[in-house]
mmCIF file of C-alpha atoms in Angstrom:
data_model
loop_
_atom_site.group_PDB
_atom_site.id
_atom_site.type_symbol
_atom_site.label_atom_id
_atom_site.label_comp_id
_atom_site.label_asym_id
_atom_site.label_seq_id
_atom_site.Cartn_x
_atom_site.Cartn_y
_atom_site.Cartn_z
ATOM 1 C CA UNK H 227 61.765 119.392 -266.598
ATOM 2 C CA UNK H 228 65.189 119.300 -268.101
ATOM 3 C CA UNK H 229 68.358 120.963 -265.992
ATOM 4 C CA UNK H 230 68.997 123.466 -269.117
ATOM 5 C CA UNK H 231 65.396 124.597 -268.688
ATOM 6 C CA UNK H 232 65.250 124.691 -265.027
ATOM 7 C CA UNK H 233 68.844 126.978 -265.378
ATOM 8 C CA UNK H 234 66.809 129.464 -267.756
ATOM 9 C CA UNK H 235 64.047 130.220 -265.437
ATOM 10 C CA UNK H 236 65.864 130.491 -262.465
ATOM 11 C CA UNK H 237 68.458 133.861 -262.661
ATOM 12 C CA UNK H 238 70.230 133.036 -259.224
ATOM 13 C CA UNK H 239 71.694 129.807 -261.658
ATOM 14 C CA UNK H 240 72.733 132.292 -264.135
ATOM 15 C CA UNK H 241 74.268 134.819 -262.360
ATOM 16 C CA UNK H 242 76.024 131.621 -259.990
ATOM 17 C CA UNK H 243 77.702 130.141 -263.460
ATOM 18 C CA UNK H 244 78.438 133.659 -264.382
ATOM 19 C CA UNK H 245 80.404 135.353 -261.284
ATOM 20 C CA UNK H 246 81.887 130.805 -260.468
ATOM 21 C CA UNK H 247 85.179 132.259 -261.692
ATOM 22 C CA UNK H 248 85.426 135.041 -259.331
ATOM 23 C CA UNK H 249 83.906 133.233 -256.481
ATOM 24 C CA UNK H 250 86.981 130.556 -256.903
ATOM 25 C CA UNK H 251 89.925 132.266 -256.857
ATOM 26 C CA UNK H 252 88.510 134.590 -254.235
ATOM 27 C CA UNK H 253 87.971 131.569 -252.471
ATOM 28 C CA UNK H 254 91.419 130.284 -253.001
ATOM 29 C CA UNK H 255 93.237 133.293 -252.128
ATOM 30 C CA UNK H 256 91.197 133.886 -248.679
ATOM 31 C CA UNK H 257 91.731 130.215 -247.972
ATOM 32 C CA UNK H 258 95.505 130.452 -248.852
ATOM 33 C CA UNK H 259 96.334 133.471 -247.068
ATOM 34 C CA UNK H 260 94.067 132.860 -243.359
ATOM 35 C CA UNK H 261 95.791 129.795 -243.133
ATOM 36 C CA UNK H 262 99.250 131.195 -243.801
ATOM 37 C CA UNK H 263 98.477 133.811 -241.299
ATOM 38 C CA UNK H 264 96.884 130.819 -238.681
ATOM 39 C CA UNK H 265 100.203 128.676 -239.395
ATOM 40 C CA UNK H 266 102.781 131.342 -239.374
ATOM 41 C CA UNK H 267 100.861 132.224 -235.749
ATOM 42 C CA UNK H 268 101.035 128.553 -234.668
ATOM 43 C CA UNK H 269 104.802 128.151 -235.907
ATOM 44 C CA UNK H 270 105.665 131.434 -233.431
ATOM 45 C CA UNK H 271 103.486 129.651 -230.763
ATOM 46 C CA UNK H 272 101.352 133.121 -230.108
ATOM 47 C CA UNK H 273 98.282 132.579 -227.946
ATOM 48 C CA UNK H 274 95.322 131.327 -229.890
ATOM 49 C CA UNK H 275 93.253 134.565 -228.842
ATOM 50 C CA UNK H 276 96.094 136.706 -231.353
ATOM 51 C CA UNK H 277 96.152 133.996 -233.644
ATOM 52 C CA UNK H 278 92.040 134.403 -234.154
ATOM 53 C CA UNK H 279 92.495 138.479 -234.413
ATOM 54 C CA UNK H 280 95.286 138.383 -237.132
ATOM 55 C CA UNK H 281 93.427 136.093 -238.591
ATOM 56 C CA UNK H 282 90.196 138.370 -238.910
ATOM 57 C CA UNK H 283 92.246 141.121 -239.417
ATOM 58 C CA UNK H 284 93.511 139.644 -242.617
ATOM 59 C CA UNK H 285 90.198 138.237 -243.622
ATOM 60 C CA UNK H 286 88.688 141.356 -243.931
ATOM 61 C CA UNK H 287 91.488 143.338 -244.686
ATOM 62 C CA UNK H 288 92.718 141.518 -247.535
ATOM 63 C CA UNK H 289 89.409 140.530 -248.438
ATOM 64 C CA UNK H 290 88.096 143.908 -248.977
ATOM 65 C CA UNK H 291 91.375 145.067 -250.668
ATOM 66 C CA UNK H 292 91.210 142.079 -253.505
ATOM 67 C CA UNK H 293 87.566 142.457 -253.921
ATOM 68 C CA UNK H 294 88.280 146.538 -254.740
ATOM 69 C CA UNK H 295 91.107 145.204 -256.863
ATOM 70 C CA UNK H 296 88.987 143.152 -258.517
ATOM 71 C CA UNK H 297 86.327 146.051 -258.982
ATOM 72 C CA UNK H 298 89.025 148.412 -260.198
ATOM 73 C CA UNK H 299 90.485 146.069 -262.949
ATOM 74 C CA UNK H 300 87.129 145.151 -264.463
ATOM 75 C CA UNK H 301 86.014 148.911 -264.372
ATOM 76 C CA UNK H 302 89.348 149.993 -266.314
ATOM 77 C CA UNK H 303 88.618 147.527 -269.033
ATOM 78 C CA UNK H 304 85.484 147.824 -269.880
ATOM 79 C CA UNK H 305 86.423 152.115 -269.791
ATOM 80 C CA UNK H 306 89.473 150.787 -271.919
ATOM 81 C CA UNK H 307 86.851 149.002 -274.158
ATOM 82 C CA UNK H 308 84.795 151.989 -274.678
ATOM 83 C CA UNK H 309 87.720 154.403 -275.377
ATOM 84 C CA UNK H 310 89.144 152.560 -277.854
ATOM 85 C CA UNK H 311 85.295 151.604 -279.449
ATOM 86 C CA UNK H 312 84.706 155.135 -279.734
ATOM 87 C CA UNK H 313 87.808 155.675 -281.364
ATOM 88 C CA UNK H 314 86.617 153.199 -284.029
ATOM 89 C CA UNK H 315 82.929 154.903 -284.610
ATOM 90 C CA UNK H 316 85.143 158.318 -285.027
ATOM 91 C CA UNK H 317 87.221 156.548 -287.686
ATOM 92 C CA UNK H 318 84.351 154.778 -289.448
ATOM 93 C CA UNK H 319 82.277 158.594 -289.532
ATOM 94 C CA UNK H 320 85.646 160.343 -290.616
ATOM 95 C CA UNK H 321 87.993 157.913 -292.715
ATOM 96 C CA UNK H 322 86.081 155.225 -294.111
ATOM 97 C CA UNK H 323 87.845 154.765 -297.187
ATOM 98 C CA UNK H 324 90.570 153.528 -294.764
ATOM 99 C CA UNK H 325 88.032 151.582 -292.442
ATOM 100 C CA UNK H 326 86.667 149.708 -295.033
ATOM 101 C CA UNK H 327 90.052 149.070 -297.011
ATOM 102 C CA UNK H 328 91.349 147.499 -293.250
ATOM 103 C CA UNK H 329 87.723 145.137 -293.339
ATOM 104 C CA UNK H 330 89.068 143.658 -296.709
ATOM 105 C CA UNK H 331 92.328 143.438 -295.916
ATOM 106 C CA UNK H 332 90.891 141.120 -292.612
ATOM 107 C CA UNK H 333 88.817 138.822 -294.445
ATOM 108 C CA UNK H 334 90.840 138.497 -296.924
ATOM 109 C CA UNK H 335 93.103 137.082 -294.232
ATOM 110 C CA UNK H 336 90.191 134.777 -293.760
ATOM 111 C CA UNK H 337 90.344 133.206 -296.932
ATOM 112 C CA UNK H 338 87.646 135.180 -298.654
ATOM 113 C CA UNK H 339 87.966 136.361 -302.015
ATOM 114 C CA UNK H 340 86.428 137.815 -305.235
ATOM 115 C CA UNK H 341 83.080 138.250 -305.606
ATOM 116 C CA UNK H 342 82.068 136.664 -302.498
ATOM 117 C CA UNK H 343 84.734 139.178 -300.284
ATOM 118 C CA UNK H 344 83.078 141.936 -302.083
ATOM 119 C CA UNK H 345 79.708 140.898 -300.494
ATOM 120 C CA UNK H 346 80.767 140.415 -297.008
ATOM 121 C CA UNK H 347 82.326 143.501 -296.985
ATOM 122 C CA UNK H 348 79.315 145.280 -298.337
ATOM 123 C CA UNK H 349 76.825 143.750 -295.746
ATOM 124 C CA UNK H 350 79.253 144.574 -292.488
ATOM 125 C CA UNK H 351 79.772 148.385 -293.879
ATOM 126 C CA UNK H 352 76.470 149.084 -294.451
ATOM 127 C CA UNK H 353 75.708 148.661 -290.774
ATOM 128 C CA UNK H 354 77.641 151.046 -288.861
ATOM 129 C CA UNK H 355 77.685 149.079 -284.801
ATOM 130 C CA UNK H 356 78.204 145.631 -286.879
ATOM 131 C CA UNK H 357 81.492 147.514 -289.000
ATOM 132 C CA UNK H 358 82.703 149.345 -285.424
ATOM 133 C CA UNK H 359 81.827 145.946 -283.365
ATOM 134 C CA UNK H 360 84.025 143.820 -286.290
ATOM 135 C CA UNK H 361 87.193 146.344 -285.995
ATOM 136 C CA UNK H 362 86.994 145.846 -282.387
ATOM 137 C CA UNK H 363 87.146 141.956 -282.662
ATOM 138 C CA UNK H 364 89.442 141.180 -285.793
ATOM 139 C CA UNK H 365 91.420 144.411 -285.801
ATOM 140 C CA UNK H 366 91.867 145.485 -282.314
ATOM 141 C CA UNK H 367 91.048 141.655 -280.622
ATOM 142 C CA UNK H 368 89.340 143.093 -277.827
ATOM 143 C CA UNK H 369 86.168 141.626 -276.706
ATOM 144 C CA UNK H 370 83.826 143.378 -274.168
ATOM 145 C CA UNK H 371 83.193 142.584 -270.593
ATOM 146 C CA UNK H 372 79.687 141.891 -270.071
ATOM 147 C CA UNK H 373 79.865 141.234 -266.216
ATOM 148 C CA UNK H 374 79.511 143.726 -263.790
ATOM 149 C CA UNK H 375 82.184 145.186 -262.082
ATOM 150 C CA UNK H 376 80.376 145.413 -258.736
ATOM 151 C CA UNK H 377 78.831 142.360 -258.602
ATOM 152 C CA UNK H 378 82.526 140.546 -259.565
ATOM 153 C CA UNK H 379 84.058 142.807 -256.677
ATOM 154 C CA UNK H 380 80.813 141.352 -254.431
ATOM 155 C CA UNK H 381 81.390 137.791 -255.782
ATOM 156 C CA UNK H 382 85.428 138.266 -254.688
ATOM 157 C CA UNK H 383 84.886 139.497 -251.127
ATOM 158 C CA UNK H 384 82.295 137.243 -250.349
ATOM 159 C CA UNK H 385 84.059 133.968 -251.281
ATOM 160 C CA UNK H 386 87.286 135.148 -249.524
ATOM 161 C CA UNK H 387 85.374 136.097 -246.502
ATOM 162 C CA UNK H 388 83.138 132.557 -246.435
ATOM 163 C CA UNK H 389 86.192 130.171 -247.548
ATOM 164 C CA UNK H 390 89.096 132.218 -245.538
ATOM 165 C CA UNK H 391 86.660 131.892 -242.668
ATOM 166 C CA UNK H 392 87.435 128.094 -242.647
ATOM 167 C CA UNK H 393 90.914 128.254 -241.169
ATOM 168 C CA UNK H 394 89.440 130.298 -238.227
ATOM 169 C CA UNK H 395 86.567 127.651 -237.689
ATOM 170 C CA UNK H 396 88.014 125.806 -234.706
ATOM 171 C CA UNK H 397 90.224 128.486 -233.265
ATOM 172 C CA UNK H 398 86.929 130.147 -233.065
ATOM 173 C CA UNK H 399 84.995 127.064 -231.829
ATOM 174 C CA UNK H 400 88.008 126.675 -229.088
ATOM 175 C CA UNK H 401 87.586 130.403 -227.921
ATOM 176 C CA UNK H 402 84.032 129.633 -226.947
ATOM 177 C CA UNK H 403 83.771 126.212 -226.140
ATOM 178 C CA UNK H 404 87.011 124.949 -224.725
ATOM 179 C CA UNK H 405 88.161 121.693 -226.473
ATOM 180 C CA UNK H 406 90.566 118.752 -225.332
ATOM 181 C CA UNK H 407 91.379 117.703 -229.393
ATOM 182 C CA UNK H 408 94.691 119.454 -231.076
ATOM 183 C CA UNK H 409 93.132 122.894 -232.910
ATOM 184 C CA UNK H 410 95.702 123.360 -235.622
ATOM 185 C CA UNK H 411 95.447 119.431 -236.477
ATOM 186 C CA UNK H 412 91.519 119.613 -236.944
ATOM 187 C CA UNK H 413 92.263 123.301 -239.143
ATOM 188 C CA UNK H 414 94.532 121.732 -241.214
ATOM 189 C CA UNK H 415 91.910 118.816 -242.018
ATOM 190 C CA UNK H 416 89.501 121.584 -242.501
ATOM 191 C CA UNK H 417 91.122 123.706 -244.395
ATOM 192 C CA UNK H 418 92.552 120.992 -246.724
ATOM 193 C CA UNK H 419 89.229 119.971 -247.265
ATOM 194 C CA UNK H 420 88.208 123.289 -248.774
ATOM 195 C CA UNK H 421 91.489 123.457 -250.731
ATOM 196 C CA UNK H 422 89.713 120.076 -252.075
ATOM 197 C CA UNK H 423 86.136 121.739 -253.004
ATOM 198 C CA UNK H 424 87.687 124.666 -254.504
ATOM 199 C CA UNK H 425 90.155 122.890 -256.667
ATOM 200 C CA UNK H 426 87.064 121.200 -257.718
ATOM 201 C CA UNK H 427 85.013 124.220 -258.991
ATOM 202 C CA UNK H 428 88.085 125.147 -260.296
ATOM 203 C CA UNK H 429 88.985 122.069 -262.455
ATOM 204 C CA UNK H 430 84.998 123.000 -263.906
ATOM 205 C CA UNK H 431 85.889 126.942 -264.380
ATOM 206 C CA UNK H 432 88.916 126.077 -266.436
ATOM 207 C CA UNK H 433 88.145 123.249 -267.901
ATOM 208 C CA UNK H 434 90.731 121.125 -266.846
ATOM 209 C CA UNK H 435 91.316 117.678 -264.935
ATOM 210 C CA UNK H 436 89.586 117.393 -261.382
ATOM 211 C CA UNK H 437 92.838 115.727 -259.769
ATOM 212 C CA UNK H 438 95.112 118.174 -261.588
ATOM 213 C CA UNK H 439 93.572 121.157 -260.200
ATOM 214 C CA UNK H 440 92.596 119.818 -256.697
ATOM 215 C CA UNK H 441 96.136 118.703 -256.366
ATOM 216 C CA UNK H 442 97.903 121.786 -257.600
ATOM 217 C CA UNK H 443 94.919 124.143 -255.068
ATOM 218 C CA UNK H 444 96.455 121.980 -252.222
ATOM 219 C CA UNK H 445 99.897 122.291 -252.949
ATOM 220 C CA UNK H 446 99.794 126.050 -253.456
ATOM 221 C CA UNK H 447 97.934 126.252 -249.315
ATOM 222 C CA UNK H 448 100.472 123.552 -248.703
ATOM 223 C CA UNK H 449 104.036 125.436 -249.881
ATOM 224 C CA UNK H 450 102.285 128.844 -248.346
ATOM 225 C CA UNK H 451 101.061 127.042 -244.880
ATOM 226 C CA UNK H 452 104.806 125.861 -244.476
ATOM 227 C CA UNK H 453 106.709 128.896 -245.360
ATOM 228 C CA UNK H 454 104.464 130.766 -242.696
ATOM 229 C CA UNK H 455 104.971 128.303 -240.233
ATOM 230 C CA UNK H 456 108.820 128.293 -240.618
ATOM 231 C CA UNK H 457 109.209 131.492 -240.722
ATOM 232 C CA UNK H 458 107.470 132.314 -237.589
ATOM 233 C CA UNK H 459 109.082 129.417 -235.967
ATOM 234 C CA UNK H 460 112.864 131.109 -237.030
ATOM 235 C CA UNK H 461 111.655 134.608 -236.130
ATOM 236 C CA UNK H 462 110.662 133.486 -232.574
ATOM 237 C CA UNK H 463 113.306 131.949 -231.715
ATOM 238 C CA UNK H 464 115.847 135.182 -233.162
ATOM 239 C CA UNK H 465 113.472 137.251 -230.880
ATOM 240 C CA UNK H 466 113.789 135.444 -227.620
ATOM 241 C CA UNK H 467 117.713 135.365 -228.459
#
């Protein structure tokens, strides 16, 4: 069985490929931002037991927030969509002369002309949703959002939630099982290692080199690791002035 057949008859492929996008930079940003908050904790040298409930204080806080965020932005276009779509079916019912004169006036844009123009413009105005649908494309360039809302909201708070986790790994580990390795050492490696796998999926989201976007995901947890460290190291040291 081919992999493009085995993708059609299994939905949970489908709906993967479909909601990658959000999953990644969901992923990113809960990866980015526990391990600020687990550096900037280190750099003030707080006790690993406040260092593991900031960190899941963030996780789910900030989790939850961008996931809503998420929800809220993808709900307000597609409502954006459908104001301005019924706008258009109001036009076409109440001013097509005008309509139709702005359909001619976009393929002519196109290159069409004459006799064949005439016909094109014919066939997409005698179907109302086709004449609304191509005002909405080549007049207003808006395209609609098929996804849902809720399940890109779902797809943002679980990734943060499961990648931002990985920061809080060994500090978690350490609470329960007492080590004799350096904690923020073995974080680091793990959390550099997602940086790694995300940066991956992204380079395949975007479309873009695998080393370009691996590199720039572990510079951006890199740059926001060490301005959290440093700036908990400088504010402990002005508070126990």
């Amino acid at each position: 069985m081919e992999e493009s057949e085995l993708h059609q008859e299994i939905p949970f492929f489908k709906n993967l490929q479909e909601y990658l996008r959000e999953f990644v930079y969901g992923g990113i940003d809960g990866a980015v931002t526990t391990f600020a908050v687990v550096a900037g904790a280190v750099g003030a040298n707080l006790d690993p037991m406040v260092i593991i409930v900031l960190g899941f204080a963030n996780l789910f806080a900030d989790g939850l927030s961008m996931s809503i965020g998420a929800y809220l932005s993808s709900k307000s276009e597609k409502e954006n969509y459908q104001k301005h779509k019924n706008i258009e079916y109001w036009e076409v019912d109440n001013i097509p002369k005008k309509e139709r004169e702005e359909i001619v006036a976009i393929y002519k844009e196109k290159g069409f002309e004459g006799k064949l123009l005439q016909e094109v413009v014919e066939v997409i105005v005698a179907d109302r949703d086709r004449w609304v649908n191509e005002m909405m494309k080549d007049e207003l360039n808006m395209i609609e959002e098929v996804k849902s809302p809720l399940k890109i909201g779902l797809a943002t708070l679980i990734s943060f939630v499961v990648v931002g986790f990985i920061p809080l790994i060994v500090y978690v580990w350490d609470y329960f099982y007492e080590v004799d390795f350096d904690v923020f050492f073995w974080t680091c490696l793990l959390t550099g290692s997602a940086f790694i796998l995300v940066g991956a999926l992204k380079s395949w989201v975007n479309q873009t080199g695998i080393w370009q976007s691996v590199i720039e995901t572990l510079l951006l947890g890199i740059i926001a690791a060490l301005v959290a460290y440093f700036v908990g190291d400088v504010l402990e040291a002005f508070l126990l002035q």
